[in-house]
């Protein structure tokens, strides 16, 4: 009986008068009597005060202290001679005394976690602020240089070396692209020679009158295919070495160059800022800003000088490494190509032994060289 009464109360709204009294619904005159019976003989009720927000009247109106029960997922206020339907979305709990205070409004002191969160937020704000100021100054300096209104620090010797490196990298990338094209063509040639040799061998067995001629050609294609595999191994080694030089060694040096150029821009930006402050009036506020600008300028100057030294050292080592690597690779490429087209199989094999290039046996399982590129 109790479940039926609660279900009935949960599915019907009871309008509220301005004086807080509930009006009897014409559809069910016994609803109030049923709820009163629940108060007398029903289950234990939660002693919880309820605030109805956003339902008729003001959102902060308080329902007099009493008891509430849950009916079909909705809260029903039950008080002496009044029953109020409360929307589930607008229900908030008050303290047991019905004082009207919301739990979120408690004056509990902030814990250590709140202090840490505020500290982290403050640090992030300072980082973003410094980044914004630095970006503004560098952008202003860059535009001034582009339009010819600002001065920039130039190391002529270092700038020439950097430009030469970029030009050399572009040329080596062209050689690398051509080397890869050559390996692709050689691979296609080897596949064609291998298929042609198999066709000649098959015809040699099926054509008795041309067996000798087909046999000679089959042996020639097999020999060319074997020498081609040796040449392909040498060319692949050449291409791999060029690729390492271009994409790793040169690229690493150019990354340091980019950091150096960014440090140079920051150095000039803060140098210009310091010069503008030095030309301004000298008062107490300006003096403090001038000292701060001087310290910041010195820090960026040290960073610029350090990166300039790093770039000079890397350019020197890169040039030495490039000469050593290319001397070996160009000698390998020349000897291998010359021996292959001269038909000198012995010299071709000696070339690979000289440079410690090992070819896999024909039956070994490995991905094709096209998959390794």
mmCIF file of C-alpha atoms in Angstrom, residues 14-359:
data_model
loop_
_atom_site.group_PDB
_atom_site.id
_atom_site.type_symbol
_atom_site.label_atom_id
_atom_site.label_comp_id
_atom_site.label_asym_id
_atom_site.label_seq_id
_atom_site.Cartn_x
_atom_site.Cartn_y
_atom_site.Cartn_z
ATOM 1 C CA UNK A 14 0.566 19.892 -6.504
ATOM 2 C CA UNK A 15 0.397 23.631 -7.283
ATOM 3 C CA UNK A 16 1.639 26.030 -4.605
ATOM 4 C CA UNK A 17 -0.324 29.105 -3.411
ATOM 5 C CA UNK A 18 1.438 32.313 -2.532
ATOM 6 C CA UNK A 19 0.996 31.528 1.178
ATOM 7 C CA UNK A 20 2.779 28.179 0.798
ATOM 8 C CA UNK A 21 -0.369 26.071 1.208
ATOM 9 C CA UNK A 22 -1.041 23.191 -1.171
ATOM 10 C CA UNK A 23 -4.257 23.175 -3.168
ATOM 11 C CA UNK A 24 -6.293 19.982 -3.338
ATOM 12 C CA UNK A 25 -6.252 18.526 -6.841
ATOM 13 C CA UNK A 26 -9.652 17.807 -8.262
ATOM 14 C CA UNK A 27 -8.331 14.663 -9.951
ATOM 15 C CA UNK A 28 -7.512 12.975 -6.607
ATOM 16 C CA UNK A 29 -9.187 14.345 -3.444
ATOM 17 C CA UNK A 30 -7.589 11.671 -1.244
ATOM 18 C CA UNK A 31 -3.947 12.535 -2.019
ATOM 19 C CA UNK A 32 -3.368 14.619 1.116
ATOM 20 C CA UNK A 33 -5.089 12.024 3.311
ATOM 21 C CA UNK A 34 -2.891 9.301 1.777
ATOM 22 C CA UNK A 35 0.286 11.273 2.478
ATOM 23 C CA UNK A 36 -0.800 11.947 6.047
ATOM 24 C CA UNK A 37 -1.362 8.236 6.454
ATOM 25 C CA UNK A 38 2.169 7.600 5.176
ATOM 26 C CA UNK A 39 3.510 10.023 7.806
ATOM 27 C CA UNK A 40 1.740 8.021 10.517
ATOM 28 C CA UNK A 41 2.316 4.417 9.412
ATOM 29 C CA UNK A 42 4.937 4.641 6.638
ATOM 30 C CA UNK A 43 8.679 3.876 6.666
ATOM 31 C CA UNK A 44 11.343 5.931 8.475
ATOM 32 C CA UNK A 45 11.838 9.312 6.808
ATOM 33 C CA UNK A 46 15.095 11.122 6.249
ATOM 34 C CA UNK A 47 15.384 14.191 8.438
ATOM 35 C CA UNK A 48 16.558 16.467 5.663
ATOM 36 C CA UNK A 49 15.568 20.034 4.860
ATOM 37 C CA UNK A 50 15.064 20.856 1.175
ATOM 38 C CA UNK A 51 15.473 23.998 -0.865
ATOM 39 C CA UNK A 52 13.512 24.214 -4.096
ATOM 40 C CA UNK A 53 15.422 26.159 -6.730
ATOM 41 C CA UNK A 54 13.792 27.489 -9.866
ATOM 42 C CA UNK A 55 10.284 26.149 -9.090
ATOM 43 C CA UNK A 56 7.654 28.853 -8.900
ATOM 44 C CA UNK A 57 8.740 32.023 -6.948
ATOM 45 C CA UNK A 58 12.338 32.813 -6.076
ATOM 46 C CA UNK A 59 15.095 30.258 -6.455
ATOM 47 C CA UNK A 60 16.186 30.666 -2.820
ATOM 48 C CA UNK A 61 12.798 30.044 -1.170
ATOM 49 C CA UNK A 62 12.978 27.678 1.802
ATOM 50 C CA UNK A 63 10.518 24.915 2.589
ATOM 51 C CA UNK A 64 9.795 24.726 6.360
ATOM 52 C CA UNK A 65 11.851 22.145 8.220
ATOM 53 C CA UNK A 66 10.280 18.697 8.178
ATOM 54 C CA UNK A 67 10.904 15.395 6.472
ATOM 55 C CA UNK A 68 11.458 14.289 2.856
ATOM 56 C CA UNK A 69 11.085 10.960 1.123
ATOM 57 C CA UNK A 70 12.174 9.670 -2.315
ATOM 58 C CA UNK A 71 9.372 8.538 -4.564
ATOM 59 C CA UNK A 72 10.234 7.084 -7.989
ATOM 60 C CA UNK A 73 13.522 8.998 -8.111
ATOM 61 C CA UNK A 74 11.934 12.354 -7.052
ATOM 62 C CA UNK A 75 11.915 14.194 -3.722
ATOM 63 C CA UNK A 76 8.553 14.795 -2.009
ATOM 64 C CA UNK A 77 8.308 17.259 0.888
ATOM 65 C CA UNK A 78 5.966 16.105 3.598
ATOM 66 C CA UNK A 79 4.971 18.561 6.330
ATOM 67 C CA UNK A 80 1.986 19.161 8.547
ATOM 68 C CA UNK A 81 -1.051 19.665 6.289
ATOM 69 C CA UNK A 82 1.063 20.452 3.225
ATOM 70 C CA UNK A 83 2.808 18.418 0.559
ATOM 71 C CA UNK A 84 5.019 20.003 -2.056
ATOM 72 C CA UNK A 85 6.390 18.382 -5.207
ATOM 73 C CA UNK A 86 10.081 19.271 -5.683
ATOM 74 C CA UNK A 87 11.910 19.035 -8.931
ATOM 75 C CA UNK A 88 14.868 16.678 -8.715
ATOM 76 C CA UNK A 89 17.204 19.053 -10.568
ATOM 77 C CA UNK A 90 16.504 21.903 -8.152
ATOM 78 C CA UNK A 91 16.838 20.110 -4.810
ATOM 79 C CA UNK A 92 19.607 21.151 -2.407
ATOM 80 C CA UNK A 93 20.209 19.955 1.120
ATOM 81 C CA UNK A 94 20.418 22.224 4.144
ATOM 82 C CA UNK A 95 21.825 21.543 7.557
ATOM 83 C CA UNK A 96 19.607 19.524 9.953
ATOM 84 C CA UNK A 97 18.593 22.673 11.816
ATOM 85 C CA UNK A 98 17.098 24.190 8.702
ATOM 86 C CA UNK A 99 19.191 27.336 8.899
ATOM 87 C CA UNK A 100 19.235 27.716 5.137
ATOM 88 C CA UNK A 101 22.993 27.522 4.716
ATOM 89 C CA UNK A 102 24.265 25.695 1.628
ATOM 90 C CA UNK A 103 27.155 23.246 2.256
ATOM 91 C CA UNK A 104 29.261 24.831 -0.458
ATOM 92 C CA UNK A 105 29.171 28.117 1.459
ATOM 93 C CA UNK A 106 31.021 26.682 4.435
ATOM 94 C CA UNK A 107 33.928 28.617 5.803
ATOM 95 C CA UNK A 108 36.307 25.630 5.987
ATOM 96 C CA UNK A 109 39.919 26.858 5.675
ATOM 97 C CA UNK A 110 41.773 25.937 2.489
ATOM 98 C CA UNK A 111 43.930 22.818 2.742
ATOM 99 C CA UNK A 112 47.507 22.239 1.495
ATOM 100 C CA UNK A 113 46.166 20.953 -1.837
ATOM 101 C CA UNK A 114 44.486 24.297 -2.553
ATOM 102 C CA UNK A 115 47.685 26.183 -1.781
ATOM 103 C CA UNK A 116 49.682 23.920 -4.144
ATOM 104 C CA UNK A 117 47.096 24.369 -6.909
ATOM 105 C CA UNK A 118 47.224 28.145 -6.557
ATOM 106 C CA UNK A 119 51.031 28.040 -6.626
ATOM 107 C CA UNK A 120 51.061 25.977 -9.826
ATOM 108 C CA UNK A 121 48.523 28.297 -11.447
ATOM 109 C CA UNK A 122 50.659 31.298 -10.507
ATOM 110 C CA UNK A 123 53.778 29.713 -12.005
ATOM 111 C CA UNK A 124 51.967 28.942 -15.241
ATOM 112 C CA UNK A 125 50.691 32.491 -15.429
ATOM 113 C CA UNK A 126 54.224 33.851 -14.969
ATOM 114 C CA UNK A 127 55.529 31.550 -17.719
ATOM 115 C CA UNK A 128 52.828 32.678 -20.139
ATOM 116 C CA UNK A 129 53.456 36.314 -19.233
ATOM 117 C CA UNK A 130 57.204 36.030 -19.856
ATOM 118 C CA UNK A 131 56.588 34.186 -23.115
ATOM 119 C CA UNK A 132 54.190 36.905 -24.283
ATOM 120 C CA UNK A 133 56.640 39.721 -23.479
ATOM 121 C CA UNK A 134 59.520 37.886 -25.159
ATOM 122 C CA UNK A 135 57.430 37.143 -28.273
ATOM 123 C CA UNK A 136 56.351 40.766 -28.535
ATOM 124 C CA UNK A 137 59.906 42.092 -28.278
ATOM 125 C CA UNK A 138 61.282 39.563 -30.799
ATOM 126 C CA UNK A 139 58.465 40.239 -33.281
ATOM 127 C CA UNK A 140 59.046 43.964 -32.986
ATOM 128 C CA UNK A 141 62.789 43.491 -33.581
ATOM 129 C CA UNK A 142 62.207 41.197 -36.562
ATOM 130 C CA UNK A 143 59.832 43.665 -38.233
ATOM 131 C CA UNK A 144 62.270 46.499 -37.605
ATOM 132 C CA UNK A 145 65.034 44.525 -39.322
ATOM 133 C CA UNK A 146 62.820 43.588 -42.255
ATOM 134 C CA UNK A 147 61.808 47.184 -42.892
ATOM 135 C CA UNK A 148 65.332 48.516 -42.394
ATOM 136 C CA UNK A 149 64.598 50.530 -39.243
ATOM 137 C CA UNK A 150 66.471 48.361 -36.759
ATOM 138 C CA UNK A 151 70.051 47.167 -36.438
ATOM 139 C CA UNK A 152 71.117 43.532 -36.137
ATOM 140 C CA UNK A 153 74.260 41.825 -34.899
ATOM 141 C CA UNK A 154 76.137 40.115 -37.739
ATOM 142 C CA UNK A 155 79.094 37.725 -37.634
ATOM 143 C CA UNK A 156 80.139 37.831 -41.292
ATOM 144 C CA UNK A 157 82.429 34.800 -41.200
ATOM 145 C CA UNK A 158 79.906 32.634 -39.369
ATOM 146 C CA UNK A 159 77.037 33.772 -41.601
ATOM 147 C CA UNK A 160 79.012 32.764 -44.725
ATOM 148 C CA UNK A 161 79.712 29.323 -43.274
ATOM 149 C CA UNK A 162 76.049 28.823 -42.421
ATOM 150 C CA UNK A 163 74.920 29.840 -45.902
ATOM 151 C CA UNK A 164 77.511 27.510 -47.436
ATOM 152 C CA UNK A 165 76.233 24.650 -45.292
ATOM 153 C CA UNK A 166 72.646 25.206 -46.455
ATOM 154 C CA UNK A 167 73.717 25.295 -50.084
ATOM 155 C CA UNK A 168 75.806 22.130 -49.636
ATOM 156 C CA UNK A 169 72.855 20.355 -48.017
ATOM 157 C CA UNK A 170 70.610 21.203 -50.968
ATOM 158 C CA UNK A 171 73.166 19.774 -53.413
ATOM 159 C CA UNK A 172 73.684 16.617 -51.366
ATOM 160 C CA UNK A 173 69.928 16.106 -51.218
ATOM 161 C CA UNK A 174 69.897 16.220 -55.021
ATOM 162 C CA UNK A 175 72.682 13.596 -55.152
ATOM 163 C CA UNK A 176 70.739 11.468 -52.664
ATOM 164 C CA UNK A 177 67.601 11.642 -54.794
ATOM 165 C CA UNK A 178 69.534 10.626 -57.929
ATOM 166 C CA UNK A 179 71.235 7.781 -56.059
ATOM 167 C CA UNK A 180 67.871 6.395 -54.993
ATOM 168 C CA UNK A 181 66.633 6.627 -58.571
ATOM 169 C CA UNK A 182 69.711 4.687 -59.726
ATOM 170 C CA UNK A 183 69.074 1.891 -57.209
ATOM 171 C CA UNK A 184 65.457 1.665 -58.398
ATOM 172 C CA UNK A 185 66.558 1.327 -62.015
ATOM 173 C CA UNK A 186 69.234 -1.240 -61.137
ATOM 174 C CA UNK A 187 66.698 -3.286 -59.215
ATOM 175 C CA UNK A 188 64.308 -3.259 -62.180
ATOM 176 C CA UNK A 189 67.173 -4.249 -64.508
ATOM 177 C CA UNK A 190 68.101 -7.174 -62.272
ATOM 178 C CA UNK A 191 64.527 -8.413 -62.209
ATOM 179 C CA UNK A 192 64.365 -8.237 -66.015
ATOM 180 C CA UNK A 193 67.719 -10.032 -66.457
ATOM 181 C CA UNK A 194 66.692 -12.742 -64.036
ATOM 182 C CA UNK A 195 63.410 -13.344 -65.877
ATOM 183 C CA UNK A 196 65.184 -13.290 -69.237
ATOM 184 C CA UNK A 197 67.784 -15.833 -68.071
ATOM 185 C CA UNK A 198 65.005 -18.190 -66.872
ATOM 186 C CA UNK A 199 63.249 -17.852 -70.228
ATOM 187 C CA UNK A 200 66.448 -18.661 -72.151
ATOM 188 C CA UNK A 201 67.107 -21.694 -69.936
ATOM 189 C CA UNK A 202 63.581 -22.988 -70.500
ATOM 190 C CA UNK A 203 63.837 -22.557 -74.262
ATOM 191 C CA UNK A 204 67.208 -24.284 -74.244
ATOM 192 C CA UNK A 205 65.502 -27.404 -72.901
ATOM 193 C CA UNK A 206 62.583 -27.245 -75.344
ATOM 194 C CA UNK A 207 64.478 -26.260 -78.538
ATOM 195 C CA UNK A 208 67.113 -28.896 -79.377
ATOM 196 C CA UNK A 209 68.196 -27.102 -82.535
ATOM 197 C CA UNK A 210 68.972 -23.868 -80.532
ATOM 198 C CA UNK A 211 69.914 -25.452 -77.254
ATOM 199 C CA UNK A 212 73.530 -24.242 -77.320
ATOM 200 C CA UNK A 213 72.668 -20.641 -78.264
ATOM 201 C CA UNK A 214 69.924 -20.368 -75.666
ATOM 202 C CA UNK A 215 72.252 -21.878 -73.098
ATOM 203 C CA UNK A 216 74.997 -19.290 -73.714
ATOM 204 C CA UNK A 217 72.541 -16.430 -73.310
ATOM 205 C CA UNK A 218 71.022 -17.949 -70.176
ATOM 206 C CA UNK A 219 74.472 -18.197 -68.557
ATOM 207 C CA UNK A 220 75.322 -14.613 -69.572
ATOM 208 C CA UNK A 221 72.139 -13.201 -68.036
ATOM 209 C CA UNK A 222 72.728 -15.124 -64.819
ATOM 210 C CA UNK A 223 76.290 -13.760 -64.613
ATOM 211 C CA UNK A 224 75.075 -10.212 -65.267
ATOM 212 C CA UNK A 225 72.399 -10.666 -62.631
ATOM 213 C CA UNK A 226 74.983 -11.804 -60.075
ATOM 214 C CA UNK A 227 77.277 -8.850 -60.829
ATOM 215 C CA UNK A 228 74.281 -6.519 -60.723
ATOM 216 C CA UNK A 229 73.408 -7.688 -57.239
ATOM 217 C CA UNK A 230 76.964 -6.908 -56.154
ATOM 218 C CA UNK A 231 76.776 -3.445 -57.733
ATOM 219 C CA UNK A 232 73.364 -2.859 -56.154
ATOM 220 C CA UNK A 233 74.821 -3.639 -52.736
ATOM 221 C CA UNK A 234 77.598 -1.090 -53.273
ATOM 222 C CA UNK A 235 75.167 1.603 -54.490
ATOM 223 C CA UNK A 236 72.829 0.956 -51.561
ATOM 224 C CA UNK A 237 75.733 1.436 -49.162
ATOM 225 C CA UNK A 238 76.625 4.693 -50.926
ATOM 226 C CA UNK A 239 73.026 5.975 -50.726
ATOM 227 C CA UNK A 240 72.699 4.987 -47.063
ATOM 228 C CA UNK A 241 75.872 6.871 -46.131
ATOM 229 C CA UNK A 242 74.747 10.010 -47.996
ATOM 230 C CA UNK A 243 71.359 9.793 -46.314
ATOM 231 C CA UNK A 244 72.955 9.637 -42.856
ATOM 232 C CA UNK A 245 75.194 12.591 -43.651
ATOM 233 C CA UNK A 246 72.317 14.747 -44.910
ATOM 234 C CA UNK A 247 69.436 13.845 -42.595
ATOM 235 C CA UNK A 248 71.375 13.354 -39.364
ATOM 236 C CA UNK A 249 74.768 15.073 -39.321
ATOM 237 C CA UNK A 250 73.898 18.178 -41.353
ATOM 238 C CA UNK A 251 70.412 18.428 -39.890
ATOM 239 C CA UNK A 252 71.790 18.326 -36.336
ATOM 240 C CA UNK A 253 74.136 21.210 -37.126
ATOM 241 C CA UNK A 254 71.313 23.195 -38.740
ATOM 242 C CA UNK A 255 69.154 22.705 -35.631
ATOM 243 C CA UNK A 256 71.909 24.336 -33.575
ATOM 244 C CA UNK A 257 72.058 27.102 -36.186
ATOM 245 C CA UNK A 258 68.319 27.733 -35.747
ATOM 246 C CA UNK A 259 68.767 28.008 -31.989
ATOM 247 C CA UNK A 260 71.655 30.405 -32.556
ATOM 248 C CA UNK A 261 69.568 32.602 -34.884
ATOM 249 C CA UNK A 262 66.709 32.702 -32.361
ATOM 250 C CA UNK A 263 69.161 33.678 -29.603
ATOM 251 C CA UNK A 264 70.611 36.385 -31.848
ATOM 252 C CA UNK A 265 67.140 37.837 -32.415
ATOM 253 C CA UNK A 266 66.396 37.849 -28.679
ATOM 254 C CA UNK A 267 69.793 39.422 -27.964
ATOM 255 C CA UNK A 268 69.156 42.263 -30.423
ATOM 256 C CA UNK A 269 65.587 42.741 -29.165
ATOM 257 C CA UNK A 270 66.679 43.218 -25.541
ATOM 258 C CA UNK A 271 69.695 45.262 -26.642
ATOM 259 C CA UNK A 272 67.360 47.678 -28.430
ATOM 260 C CA UNK A 273 65.078 47.785 -25.395
ATOM 261 C CA UNK A 274 68.028 48.611 -23.144
ATOM 262 C CA UNK A 275 69.228 51.351 -25.483
ATOM 263 C CA UNK A 276 65.768 52.969 -25.516
ATOM 264 C CA UNK A 277 65.603 52.944 -21.709
ATOM 265 C CA UNK A 278 69.119 54.384 -21.458
ATOM 266 C CA UNK A 279 68.105 57.367 -23.612
ATOM 267 C CA UNK A 280 65.006 58.096 -21.494
ATOM 268 C CA UNK A 281 64.727 60.236 -18.343
ATOM 269 C CA UNK A 282 66.414 59.017 -15.166
ATOM 270 C CA UNK A 283 64.114 58.817 -12.166
ATOM 271 C CA UNK A 284 63.514 56.269 -9.385
ATOM 272 C CA UNK A 285 61.094 54.148 -11.440
ATOM 273 C CA UNK A 286 63.215 54.277 -14.593
ATOM 274 C CA UNK A 287 66.353 53.340 -12.678
ATOM 275 C CA UNK A 288 64.777 50.115 -11.447
ATOM 276 C CA UNK A 289 63.544 49.226 -14.924
ATOM 277 C CA UNK A 290 66.980 49.992 -16.342
ATOM 278 C CA UNK A 291 68.692 47.640 -13.902
ATOM 279 C CA UNK A 292 66.192 44.890 -14.690
ATOM 280 C CA UNK A 293 66.670 45.413 -18.437
ATOM 281 C CA UNK A 294 70.458 45.329 -17.998
ATOM 282 C CA UNK A 295 70.279 41.964 -16.174
ATOM 283 C CA UNK A 296 67.944 40.477 -18.797
ATOM 284 C CA UNK A 297 70.134 41.752 -21.622
ATOM 285 C CA UNK A 298 73.234 40.203 -20.045
ATOM 286 C CA UNK A 299 71.506 36.822 -19.740
ATOM 287 C CA UNK A 300 70.497 36.840 -23.414
ATOM 288 C CA UNK A 301 73.971 37.997 -24.389
ATOM 289 C CA UNK A 302 75.553 35.032 -22.600
ATOM 290 C CA UNK A 303 73.137 32.664 -24.307
ATOM 291 C CA UNK A 304 73.918 34.187 -27.701
ATOM 292 C CA UNK A 305 77.681 33.937 -27.188
ATOM 293 C CA UNK A 306 77.427 30.309 -26.070
ATOM 294 C CA UNK A 307 75.342 29.253 -29.092
ATOM 295 C CA UNK A 308 77.632 31.136 -31.455
ATOM 296 C CA UNK A 309 80.570 29.114 -30.111
ATOM 297 C CA UNK A 310 78.573 25.871 -30.416
ATOM 298 C CA UNK A 311 77.726 26.611 -34.057
ATOM 299 C CA UNK A 312 81.350 27.372 -34.921
ATOM 300 C CA UNK A 313 82.525 24.087 -33.377
ATOM 301 C CA UNK A 314 79.803 22.015 -35.059
ATOM 302 C CA UNK A 315 80.521 23.565 -38.448
ATOM 303 C CA UNK A 316 84.194 22.684 -38.093
ATOM 304 C CA UNK A 317 83.522 19.066 -37.109
ATOM 305 C CA UNK A 318 80.887 18.717 -39.820
ATOM 306 C CA UNK A 319 83.319 19.797 -42.524
ATOM 307 C CA UNK A 320 85.938 17.306 -41.329
ATOM 308 C CA UNK A 321 83.389 14.486 -41.124
ATOM 309 C CA UNK A 322 81.936 15.316 -44.545
ATOM 310 C CA UNK A 323 85.358 15.145 -46.235
ATOM 311 C CA UNK A 324 86.182 11.828 -44.577
ATOM 312 C CA UNK A 325 82.851 10.195 -45.408
ATOM 313 C CA UNK A 326 82.616 11.443 -48.984
ATOM 314 C CA UNK A 327 86.200 10.450 -49.802
ATOM 315 C CA UNK A 328 85.376 6.848 -48.896
ATOM 316 C CA UNK A 329 81.948 6.785 -50.567
ATOM 317 C CA UNK A 330 83.048 8.378 -53.831
ATOM 318 C CA UNK A 331 85.938 5.918 -54.144
ATOM 319 C CA UNK A 332 83.561 3.012 -53.522
ATOM 320 C CA UNK A 333 81.040 4.268 -56.071
ATOM 321 C CA UNK A 334 83.694 4.791 -58.750
ATOM 322 C CA UNK A 335 85.370 1.400 -58.324
ATOM 323 C CA UNK A 336 82.093 -0.532 -58.186
ATOM 324 C CA UNK A 337 80.551 1.084 -61.262
ATOM 325 C CA UNK A 338 83.786 0.799 -63.277
ATOM 326 C CA UNK A 339 84.230 -2.892 -62.429
ATOM 327 C CA UNK A 340 80.601 -3.720 -63.231
ATOM 328 C CA UNK A 341 80.512 -2.133 -66.666
ATOM 329 C CA UNK A 342 83.978 -3.514 -67.473
ATOM 330 C CA UNK A 343 82.682 -6.984 -66.672
ATOM 331 C CA UNK A 344 85.413 -7.494 -64.082
ATOM 332 C CA UNK A 345 83.667 -9.646 -61.525
ATOM 333 C CA UNK A 346 86.801 -10.189 -59.429
ATOM 334 C CA UNK A 347 87.505 -6.454 -59.088
ATOM 335 C CA UNK A 348 83.873 -5.825 -58.201
ATOM 336 C CA UNK A 349 84.008 -8.360 -55.375
ATOM 337 C CA UNK A 350 87.326 -6.937 -54.163
ATOM 338 C CA UNK A 351 85.737 -3.479 -54.001
ATOM 339 C CA UNK A 352 83.040 -4.705 -51.651
ATOM 340 C CA UNK A 353 85.628 -6.480 -49.502
ATOM 341 C CA UNK A 354 87.735 -3.326 -49.360
ATOM 342 C CA UNK A 355 84.848 -1.338 -47.845
ATOM 343 C CA UNK A 356 83.584 -4.187 -45.645
ATOM 344 C CA UNK A 357 80.272 -4.496 -47.469
ATOM 345 C CA UNK A 358 78.649 -7.874 -46.917
ATOM 346 C CA UNK A 359 75.921 -9.168 -49.195
#
